[in-house]
Amino acid sequence: MAIPADPETDAARLREALAVALAQDSQPMDPSWRAAVEAVPRHRFVPGFYLPADESDTQGLTLWEPVTAELDYGRWLAAAYSDTTLITQFDGQEPDWNAPIVRRGGAPTSSSTLPSLVVRMWTDAEVVEGHTVLEIGTGTGYSTALACERLDSGDVTSIEVDPKRLETAADALYGCGYTPTLAVADGLYGYWPEARFDRIVAACSFRTVPPALLAQTRPGGKILLTLSGWLYGYARVLLTVADDGTAEGALLPGTVSFMAARTHAAPAFGNPAHWTAGLPDKPRTARHGPERLLATTDEAFHLRFLAQCAVPDAQLLTVGEVLHLVDLVSGSVATLTPGDGWWNVHEGGRVRLWERIEELLDAFDGAGRPGPETFTMHVWGGGQFLRHLSMPNLSLTLPT
């Protein structure tokens, strides 16, 4: 299909429709953010991206189909203005959009986040005119453009760890007339040259709250982070920074996940058989099975994060029907093997991994299965802790 000489006419109509759809969502939408959605041409930030095919390949891997204006103008423009995350990079490898190919499997490492989530992040961070903002994870630059449209380019700083990604985003931003401060930098360390900020918002997830971000936030300023870990549990927290540099805030409701900051990605741990070789022969019967963590429910999503805080250095792997928990820091390991209506547990090492998770589940049930918004995070020099008034004896700690 031939590309029209000026796709901006089609894009303007689609932008308006997207803004209307987002405004009709269950979350109230600030009129200023709606105006930003109507103004920012998302298609300029996603000249190419991948969408999943309807069927997997013969090995069960997801087939990712490249989408560009040259390949299919209608599909490209429609997807650009859909409320969809558009994958733009796999495994840290920049695609050649002049000759894109179908991908089989792979780990997404950059994307244009779905617009409703972008607006939700800026809204949840309570960003308003006059704020100076640090965005961690420029990505395609679309989220940065919305912030520039709502605020002023001079008040927006955005950093990205991938130089090529930032170069592409910068071209799109400057081409649209936005001139934020951009830098190649690791979000773990923020960006001191432009500090201090009224708001810091991360479009990636961290295992723990980076101390540099606290130091780069004005007293009374706020940090919105997605916290994740090696059990792939997620939670969002809005922290308010105090005069003494400490911070606290409640977890936010909902189920949101972001790609992990590359320096916080899970490390390889080798062959599971090597870890389980020294486990005791005699198992015990589990008080709780793993189904509660692995189900596709909001509560399971929440429980995976809480379990992660109970065993912050553990990873989970399934081999056949056996689940392995492996802790690279302490050298501890646990396996869960299904029985006839129950689970058998073998545990070894200094930390009884599954026993800790069971203690968490006992306390969670005893407190009435509280939602994420009832938990408060406290961050100071002595550590990072998640607390709940109904579970005073349970210590949930983020890694340091």
CSV table of C-alpha atoms in Angstrom, one decimal:
chain,number,residue,atom,x,y,z
A,1,MET,CA,0.0,0.0,0.0
A,2,ALA,CA,1.4,3.4,-1.0
A,3,ILE,CA,2.2,5.8,1.8
A,4,PRO,CA,0.2,9.0,1.6
A,5,ALA,CA,2.4,12.1,1.0
A,6,ASP,CA,1.2,13.5,4.4
A,7,PRO,CA,0.1,11.0,7.0
A,8,GLU,CA,-0.3,13.8,9.6
A,9,THR,CA,-4.0,14.2,8.6
A,10,ASP,CA,-4.8,10.6,9.4
A,11,ALA,CA,-2.7,10.8,12.6
A,12,ALA,CA,-4.5,13.9,13.9
A,13,ARG,CA,-7.8,12.0,13.6
A,14,LEU,CA,-6.4,8.9,15.3
A,15,ARG,CA,-4.8,11.0,18.1
A,16,GLU,CA,-8.2,12.6,18.9
A,17,ALA,CA,-9.8,9.1,19.0
A,18,LEU,CA,-7.1,7.8,21.3
A,19,ALA,CA,-7.5,10.7,23.7
A,20,VAL,CA,-11.3,10.2,23.8
A,21,ALA,CA,-10.8,6.5,24.5
A,22,LEU,CA,-8.4,7.2,27.3
A,23,ALA,CA,-10.7,9.8,28.8
A,24,GLN,CA,-13.5,7.2,28.9
A,25,ASP,CA,-11.4,4.7,30.8
A,26,SER,CA,-12.1,3.8,34.4
A,27,GLN,CA,-9.3,6.1,35.6
A,28,PRO,CA,-10.2,9.9,35.6
A,29,MET,CA,-8.0,11.8,33.1
A,30,ASP,CA,-6.7,15.3,33.7
A,31,PRO,CA,-7.7,17.6,30.9
A,32,SER,CA,-4.1,18.8,30.5
A,33,TRP,CA,-2.9,15.2,29.9
A,34,ARG,CA,-5.7,14.6,27.5
A,35,ALA,CA,-4.6,17.7,25.6
A,36,ALA,CA,-1.0,16.4,25.5
A,37,VAL,CA,-2.2,13.1,24.1
A,38,GLU,CA,-4.1,15.0,21.4
A,39,ALA,CA,-1.0,17.0,20.5
A,40,VAL,CA,1.9,14.5,20.6
A,41,PRO,CA,2.3,12.6,17.3
A,42,ARG,CA,3.2,9.1,18.6
A,43,HIS,CA,3.8,7.7,15.1
A,44,ARG,CA,6.9,9.8,14.8
A,45,PHE,CA,8.4,8.0,17.8
A,46,VAL,CA,7.7,4.5,16.5
A,47,PRO,CA,8.8,4.3,12.9
A,48,GLY,CA,9.1,0.6,13.4
A,49,PHE,CA,8.0,-1.9,16.0
A,50,TYR,CA,7.0,-5.5,16.6
A,51,LEU,CA,3.6,-7.0,17.2
A,52,PRO,CA,2.9,-10.7,18.1
A,53,ALA,CA,1.6,-13.0,15.4
A,54,ASP,CA,-1.7,-14.8,15.9
A,55,GLU,CA,0.2,-18.1,16.3
A,56,SER,CA,3.5,-19.3,17.8
A,57,ASP,CA,6.1,-21.2,15.9
A,58,THR,CA,6.4,-25.0,16.0
A,59,GLN,CA,8.5,-24.8,19.2
A,60,GLY,CA,6.0,-22.6,21.0
A,61,LEU,CA,8.0,-19.4,20.7
A,62,THR,CA,6.2,-16.1,20.1
A,63,LEU,CA,6.5,-14.9,16.5
A,64,TRP,CA,7.1,-11.2,16.4
A,65,GLU,CA,6.1,-9.5,13.2
A,66,PRO,CA,7.8,-6.2,12.2
A,67,VAL,CA,5.5,-3.3,11.4
A,68,THR,CA,6.5,-0.2,9.5
A,69,ALA,CA,4.8,2.3,7.3
A,70,GLU,CA,6.5,0.7,4.3
A,71,LEU,CA,5.4,-2.8,5.1
A,72,ASP,CA,1.8,-1.9,6.0
A,73,TYR,CA,0.8,1.7,6.4
A,74,GLY,CA,-2.6,1.1,7.8
A,75,ARG,CA,-1.5,-1.4,10.4
A,76,TRP,CA,1.4,0.7,11.4
A,77,LEU,CA,-0.6,3.9,11.9
A,78,ALA,CA,-3.5,2.1,13.6
A,79,ALA,CA,-1.2,0.4,16.1
A,80,ALA,CA,0.7,3.6,16.8
A,81,TYR,CA,-2.5,5.2,18.1
A,82,SER,CA,-3.8,2.1,19.9
A,83,ASP,CA,-3.5,1.7,23.6
A,84,THR,CA,-0.9,-0.9,23.2
A,85,THR,CA,2.8,-1.4,24.2
A,86,LEU,CA,4.9,-1.5,21.0
A,87,ILE,CA,8.1,-3.5,21.3
A,88,THR,CA,11.0,-1.8,19.6
A,89,GLN,CA,14.0,-3.8,20.6
A,90,PHE,CA,14.9,-7.4,21.7
A,91,ASP,CA,17.9,-8.6,23.6
A,92,GLY,CA,19.5,-5.2,23.4
A,93,GLN,CA,19.9,-5.5,19.6
A,94,GLU,CA,18.8,-2.6,17.5
A,95,PRO,CA,16.7,-3.7,14.5
A,96,ASP,CA,17.4,-2.7,11.0
A,97,TRP,CA,14.1,-1.1,10.1
A,98,ASN,CA,15.1,-0.8,6.4
A,99,ALA,CA,15.1,-4.6,6.2
A,100,PRO,CA,13.2,-5.9,9.3
A,101,ILE,CA,12.8,-9.6,9.8
A,102,VAL,CA,10.3,-11.8,11.8
A,103,ARG,CA,11.7,-12.6,15.2
A,104,ARG,CA,11.2,-15.9,17.1
A,105,GLY,CA,11.1,-15.4,20.9
A,106,GLY,CA,13.6,-13.1,22.6
A,107,ALA,CA,13.4,-10.8,25.6
A,108,PRO,CA,12.0,-7.3,24.9
A,109,THR,CA,14.5,-4.6,26.1
A,110,SER,CA,12.8,-1.4,24.8
A,111,SER,CA,9.3,-0.4,23.9
A,112,SER,CA,6.8,2.4,23.6
A,113,THR,CA,4.7,1.9,26.7
A,114,LEU,CA,0.9,1.9,26.2
A,115,PRO,CA,-0.4,5.5,26.3
A,116,SER,CA,-2.8,4.9,29.2
A,117,LEU,CA,0.0,3.6,31.4
A,118,VAL,CA,2.2,6.6,30.5
A,119,VAL,CA,-0.5,9.0,31.4
A,120,ARG,CA,-1.2,7.0,34.6
A,121,MET,CA,2.4,7.2,35.6
A,122,TRP,CA,2.6,11.0,35.2
A,123,THR,CA,-0.7,11.4,36.9
A,124,ASP,CA,0.2,9.1,39.8
A,125,ALA,CA,3.4,11.0,40.3
A,126,GLU,CA,1.3,14.1,40.8
A,127,VAL,CA,3.2,16.1,38.2
A,128,VAL,CA,1.9,19.6,37.6
A,129,GLU,CA,3.1,22.7,35.8
A,130,GLY,CA,6.2,24.3,37.4
A,131,HIS,CA,7.7,20.9,38.5
A,132,THR,CA,11.2,19.9,37.4
A,133,VAL,CA,11.1,16.2,36.4
A,134,LEU,CA,13.6,13.4,35.9
A,135,GLU,CA,12.4,10.6,33.7
A,136,ILE,CA,14.3,7.4,33.9
A,137,GLY,CA,14.1,5.4,30.7
A,138,THR,CA,13.6,7.6,27.6
A,139,GLY,CA,12.8,4.7,25.4
A,140,THR,CA,11.2,5.9,22.2
A,141,GLY,CA,10.7,9.4,23.7
A,142,TYR,CA,6.9,9.4,23.5
A,143,SER,CA,6.5,9.7,27.3
A,144,THR,CA,9.1,12.4,27.4
A,145,ALA,CA,7.2,14.3,24.7
A,146,LEU,CA,3.9,14.1,26.7
A,147,ALA,CA,5.8,15.6,29.7
A,148,CYS,CA,7.2,18.4,27.6
A,149,GLU,CA,3.8,19.2,26.1
A,150,ARG,CA,2.2,19.3,29.6
A,151,LEU,CA,5.1,21.2,31.3
A,152,ASP,CA,8.0,23.0,29.6
A,153,SER,CA,10.9,21.3,27.8
A,154,GLY,CA,13.3,23.2,30.1
A,155,ASP,CA,11.8,21.5,33.1
A,156,VAL,CA,12.1,17.9,31.8
A,157,THR,CA,15.3,15.7,32.0
A,158,SER,CA,15.2,12.2,30.6
A,159,ILE,CA,18.0,9.6,30.7
A,160,GLU,CA,18.4,6.4,28.9
A,161,VAL,CA,21.1,3.7,29.3
A,162,ASP,CA,21.1,2.7,25.6
A,163,PRO,CA,22.9,5.2,23.4
A,164,LYS,CA,21.3,4.2,20.2
A,165,ARG,CA,17.8,4.3,21.8
A,166,LEU,CA,18.5,7.8,23.1
A,167,GLU,CA,19.8,9.0,19.7
A,168,THR,CA,16.6,7.8,18.0
A,169,ALA,CA,14.4,9.4,20.7
A,170,ALA,CA,16.3,12.6,20.5
A,171,ASP,CA,15.8,12.8,16.7
A,172,ALA,CA,12.0,12.4,17.2
A,173,LEU,CA,11.8,14.8,20.1
A,174,TYR,CA,13.8,17.6,18.4
A,175,GLY,CA,11.9,17.0,15.2
A,176,CYS,CA,8.6,17.6,17.0
A,177,GLY,CA,10.0,20.8,18.6
A,178,TYR,CA,10.6,19.4,22.1
A,179,THR,CA,14.0,20.2,23.7
A,180,PRO,CA,14.3,18.4,27.0
A,181,THR,CA,17.7,17.7,28.6
A,182,LEU,CA,18.7,14.2,27.4
A,183,ALA,CA,21.6,12.1,28.5
A,184,VAL,CA,23.0,8.6,28.3
A,185,ALA,CA,23.0,7.5,31.9
A,186,ASP,CA,22.2,4.6,34.2
A,187,GLY,CA,19.0,5.2,36.1
A,188,LEU,CA,20.4,3.6,39.1
A,189,TYR,CA,22.4,6.8,39.7
A,190,GLY,CA,19.9,9.4,38.5
A,191,TYR,CA,21.4,12.5,36.9
A,192,TRP,CA,23.3,14.9,39.2
A,193,PRO,CA,23.9,17.7,36.7
A,194,GLU,CA,20.2,18.6,36.7
A,195,ALA,CA,19.3,17.8,40.3
A,196,ARG,CA,17.4,18.5,42.5
A,197,PHE,CA,14.1,17.4,41.1
A,198,ASP,CA,10.5,17.9,42.2
A,199,ARG,CA,9.5,14.6,40.7
A,200,ILE,CA,11.4,11.4,39.6
A,201,VAL,CA,9.5,8.9,37.5
A,202,ALA,CA,11.0,5.6,36.3
A,203,ALA,CA,9.8,3.8,33.2
A,204,CYS,CA,11.8,0.7,34.2
A,205,SER,CA,11.7,-1.4,37.3
A,206,PHE,CA,14.3,-1.7,40.1
A,207,ARG,CA,14.9,-4.4,42.8
A,208,THR,CA,15.4,-1.6,45.3
A,209,VAL,CA,15.1,2.1,45.6
A,210,PRO,CA,18.3,3.6,44.3
A,211,PRO,CA,19.8,5.9,47.1
A,212,ALA,CA,21.0,8.4,44.5
A,213,LEU,CA,17.4,9.2,43.6
A,214,LEU,CA,16.6,10.2,47.2
A,215,ALA,CA,19.5,12.5,47.3
A,216,GLN,CA,18.5,14.1,43.9
A,217,THR,CA,14.9,14.8,45.0
A,218,ARG,CA,13.9,18.1,46.8
A,219,PRO,CA,12.5,17.8,50.3
A,220,GLY,CA,8.8,17.2,49.8
A,221,GLY,CA,9.4,15.9,46.3
A,222,LYS,CA,8.2,12.6,45.2
A,223,ILE,CA,9.6,9.5,43.5
A,224,LEU,CA,7.4,7.1,41.5
A,225,LEU,CA,9.0,3.7,41.0
A,226,THR,CA,8.0,0.2,39.9
A,227,LEU,CA,9.8,-2.3,42.1
A,228,SER,CA,10.5,-5.8,40.8
A,229,GLY,CA,12.8,-8.7,41.4
A,230,TRP,CA,14.0,-12.1,40.5
A,231,LEU,CA,10.6,-13.8,41.3
A,232,TYR,CA,9.0,-11.4,38.8
A,233,GLY,CA,6.8,-9.8,41.4
A,234,TYR,CA,6.0,-6.1,40.9
A,235,ALA,CA,4.7,-3.2,42.9
A,236,ARG,CA,4.5,0.5,42.4
A,237,VAL,CA,5.3,2.9,45.2
A,238,LEU,CA,5.0,6.7,45.5
A,239,LEU,CA,7.6,7.9,47.9
A,240,THR,CA,7.8,11.4,49.5
A,241,VAL,CA,11.3,12.5,50.4
A,242,ALA,CA,11.8,14.2,53.8
A,243,ASP,CA,14.2,16.9,54.8
A,244,ASP,CA,16.6,14.4,56.2
A,245,GLY,CA,16.8,12.4,53.0
A,246,THR,CA,14.6,9.5,54.2
A,247,ALA,CA,11.4,8.6,52.3
A,248,GLU,CA,8.2,6.7,52.8
A,249,GLY,CA,5.0,6.0,50.9
A,250,ALA,CA,2.3,3.6,50.2
A,251,LEU,CA,2.2,0.9,47.5
A,252,LEU,CA,-0.2,1.9,44.7
A,253,PRO,CA,-3.1,-0.4,43.7
A,254,GLY,CA,-3.3,-2.2,40.4
A,255,THR,CA,-1.1,-4.6,38.4
A,256,VAL,CA,1.7,-2.8,36.5
A,257,SER,CA,5.0,-4.2,35.3
A,258,PHE,CA,8.0,-2.7,33.5
A,259,MET,CA,11.2,-4.1,32.1
A,260,ALA,CA,13.9,-4.3,34.7
A,261,ALA,CA,16.7,-1.9,34.8
A,262,ARG,CA,19.5,-3.7,33.0
A,263,THR,CA,21.8,-3.6,36.0
A,264,HIS,CA,19.1,-5.2,38.2
A,265,ALA,CA,18.3,-8.1,35.8
A,266,ALA,CA,18.4,-11.6,37.3
A,267,PRO,CA,21.8,-13.3,37.0
A,268,ALA,CA,22.3,-16.7,35.5
A,269,PHE,CA,22.6,-19.4,38.2
A,270,GLY,CA,23.7,-22.5,36.3
A,271,ASN,CA,22.3,-26.0,36.3
A,272,PRO,CA,19.5,-26.6,38.7
A,273,ALA,CA,20.6,-30.2,39.1
A,274,HIS,CA,23.9,-29.0,40.6
A,275,TRP,CA,22.0,-26.9,43.2
A,276,THR,CA,19.7,-29.8,44.3
A,277,ALA,CA,22.4,-32.5,44.5
A,278,GLY,CA,23.0,-31.9,48.3
A,279,LEU,CA,19.4,-31.6,49.4
A,280,PRO,CA,18.2,-34.0,52.2
A,281,ASP,CA,16.4,-37.1,51.0
A,282,LYS,CA,13.5,-36.8,53.3
A,283,PRO,CA,11.0,-34.1,52.4
A,284,ARG,CA,8.3,-32.4,54.4
A,285,THR,CA,4.8,-31.6,53.4
A,286,ALA,CA,4.2,-28.0,52.4
A,287,ARG,CA,1.7,-25.9,54.4
A,288,HIS,CA,1.1,-23.8,51.2
A,289,GLY,CA,1.6,-24.9,47.6
A,290,PRO,CA,3.0,-22.6,44.9
A,291,GLU,CA,-0.3,-22.1,43.1
A,292,ARG,CA,-1.2,-19.0,45.0
A,293,LEU,CA,1.9,-17.3,43.6
A,294,LEU,CA,1.7,-18.6,40.1
A,295,ALA,CA,-2.0,-18.0,39.4
A,296,THR,CA,-3.0,-15.3,36.9
A,297,THR,CA,-4.9,-13.2,39.5
A,298,ASP,CA,-4.4,-9.8,41.0
A,299,GLU,CA,-3.8,-11.3,44.4
A,300,ALA,CA,-1.1,-13.7,43.0
A,301,PHE,CA,0.6,-10.7,41.3
A,302,HIS,CA,0.7,-8.9,44.7
A,303,LEU,CA,1.8,-12.1,46.6
A,304,ARG,CA,4.7,-12.6,44.2
A,305,PHE,CA,6.1,-9.2,45.2
A,306,LEU,CA,5.6,-9.9,48.9
A,307,ALA,CA,7.3,-13.3,48.6
A,308,GLN,CA,10.1,-11.6,46.8
A,309,CYS,CA,10.6,-9.3,49.8
A,310,ALA,CA,10.7,-12.4,52.1
A,311,VAL,CA,13.4,-14.1,49.9
A,312,PRO,CA,14.8,-11.1,48.0
A,313,ASP,CA,17.7,-13.0,46.4
A,314,ALA,CA,15.8,-16.1,45.2
A,315,GLN,CA,14.9,-17.1,41.7
A,316,LEU,CA,12.2,-19.5,40.6
A,317,LEU,CA,12.6,-22.1,37.8
A,318,THR,CA,10.3,-25.0,36.8
A,319,VAL,CA,11.8,-28.2,35.5
A,320,GLY,CA,9.1,-30.6,34.5
A,321,GLU,CA,6.7,-30.6,37.4
A,322,VAL,CA,9.4,-29.6,40.0
A,323,LEU,CA,9.7,-26.0,41.1
A,324,HIS,CA,13.2,-24.8,42.1
A,325,LEU,CA,13.9,-21.8,44.4
A,326,VAL,CA,17.6,-20.9,44.2
A,327,ASP,CA,19.3,-18.1,46.2
A,328,LEU,CA,22.6,-17.1,44.7
A,329,VAL,CA,23.7,-15.0,47.7
A,330,SER,CA,23.3,-17.5,50.5
A,331,GLY,CA,23.6,-20.7,48.4
A,332,SER,CA,20.2,-21.9,49.7
A,333,VAL,CA,17.8,-23.9,47.6
A,334,ALA,CA,14.3,-25.4,47.9
A,335,THR,CA,12.4,-27.7,45.6
A,336,LEU,CA,8.6,-28.3,45.5
A,337,THR,CA,7.4,-31.6,44.0
A,338,PRO,CA,3.7,-32.3,43.5
A,339,GLY,CA,2.2,-35.3,45.5
A,340,ASP,CA,-1.3,-36.6,45.6
A,341,GLY,CA,-3.1,-33.4,46.5
A,342,TRP,CA,-0.1,-31.9,48.3
A,343,TRP,CA,3.4,-30.6,47.7
A,344,ASN,CA,6.7,-32.1,49.0
A,345,VAL,CA,9.4,-29.7,50.0
A,346,HIS,CA,13.2,-30.3,50.2
A,347,GLU,CA,15.2,-27.4,51.6
A,348,GLY,CA,18.9,-26.9,52.1
A,349,GLY,CA,21.3,-24.1,53.0
A,350,ARG,CA,21.3,-21.3,55.5
A,351,VAL,CA,17.9,-19.8,54.5
A,352,ARG,CA,14.8,-22.0,54.5
A,353,LEU,CA,13.4,-20.4,51.4
A,354,TRP,CA,10.0,-22.0,51.1
A,355,GLU,CA,9.5,-21.8,54.9
A,356,ARG,CA,9.9,-18.1,54.7
A,357,ILE,CA,7.3,-17.8,52.0
A,358,GLU,CA,5.0,-20.0,54.0
A,359,GLU,CA,5.4,-17.7,57.1
A,360,LEU,CA,4.5,-14.7,54.8
A,361,LEU,CA,1.4,-16.5,53.5
A,362,ASP,CA,0.3,-17.3,57.1
A,363,ALA,CA,0.7,-13.7,58.1
A,364,PHE,CA,-1.0,-12.5,55.0
A,365,ASP,CA,-4.0,-14.8,55.6
A,366,GLY,CA,-4.1,-13.8,59.2
A,367,ALA,CA,-4.3,-10.1,58.3
A,368,GLY,CA,-7.3,-10.7,56.1
A,369,ARG,CA,-5.3,-10.8,52.8
A,370,PRO,CA,-4.7,-7.1,52.5
A,371,GLY,CA,-4.2,-5.3,49.2
A,372,PRO,CA,-1.1,-3.5,48.1
A,373,GLU,CA,-2.3,0.0,49.0
A,374,THR,CA,-2.4,-1.0,52.7
A,375,PHE,CA,1.4,-1.6,52.8
A,376,THR,CA,3.9,1.2,53.5
A,377,MET,CA,7.5,1.4,52.4
A,378,HIS,CA,10.1,3.1,54.5
A,379,VAL,CA,13.6,4.0,53.2
A,380,TRP,CA,16.4,5.3,55.2
A,381,GLY,CA,20.2,4.7,55.7
A,382,GLY,CA,19.6,1.5,57.6
A,383,GLY,CA,17.6,-0.2,54.9
A,384,GLN,CA,14.4,-0.5,52.9
A,385,PHE,CA,11.4,-2.1,54.6
A,386,LEU,CA,7.8,-2.9,53.7
A,387,ARG,CA,5.4,-2.8,56.6
A,388,HIS,CA,1.8,-3.5,57.4
A,389,LEU,CA,0.0,-2.6,60.7
A,390,SER,CA,-1.7,-6.0,60.9
A,391,MET,CA,1.6,-7.9,60.4
A,392,PRO,CA,3.9,-6.2,62.9
A,393,ASN,CA,6.1,-9.3,63.4
A,394,LEU,CA,6.7,-9.9,59.7
A,395,SER,CA,9.9,-8.3,58.3
A,396,LEU,CA,9.8,-7.7,54.6
A,397,THR,CA,13.1,-6.3,53.3
A,398,LEU,CA,14.2,-5.1,49.9
A,399,PRO,CA,17.8,-6.0,48.8
A,400,THR,CA,20.5,-3.4,49.5
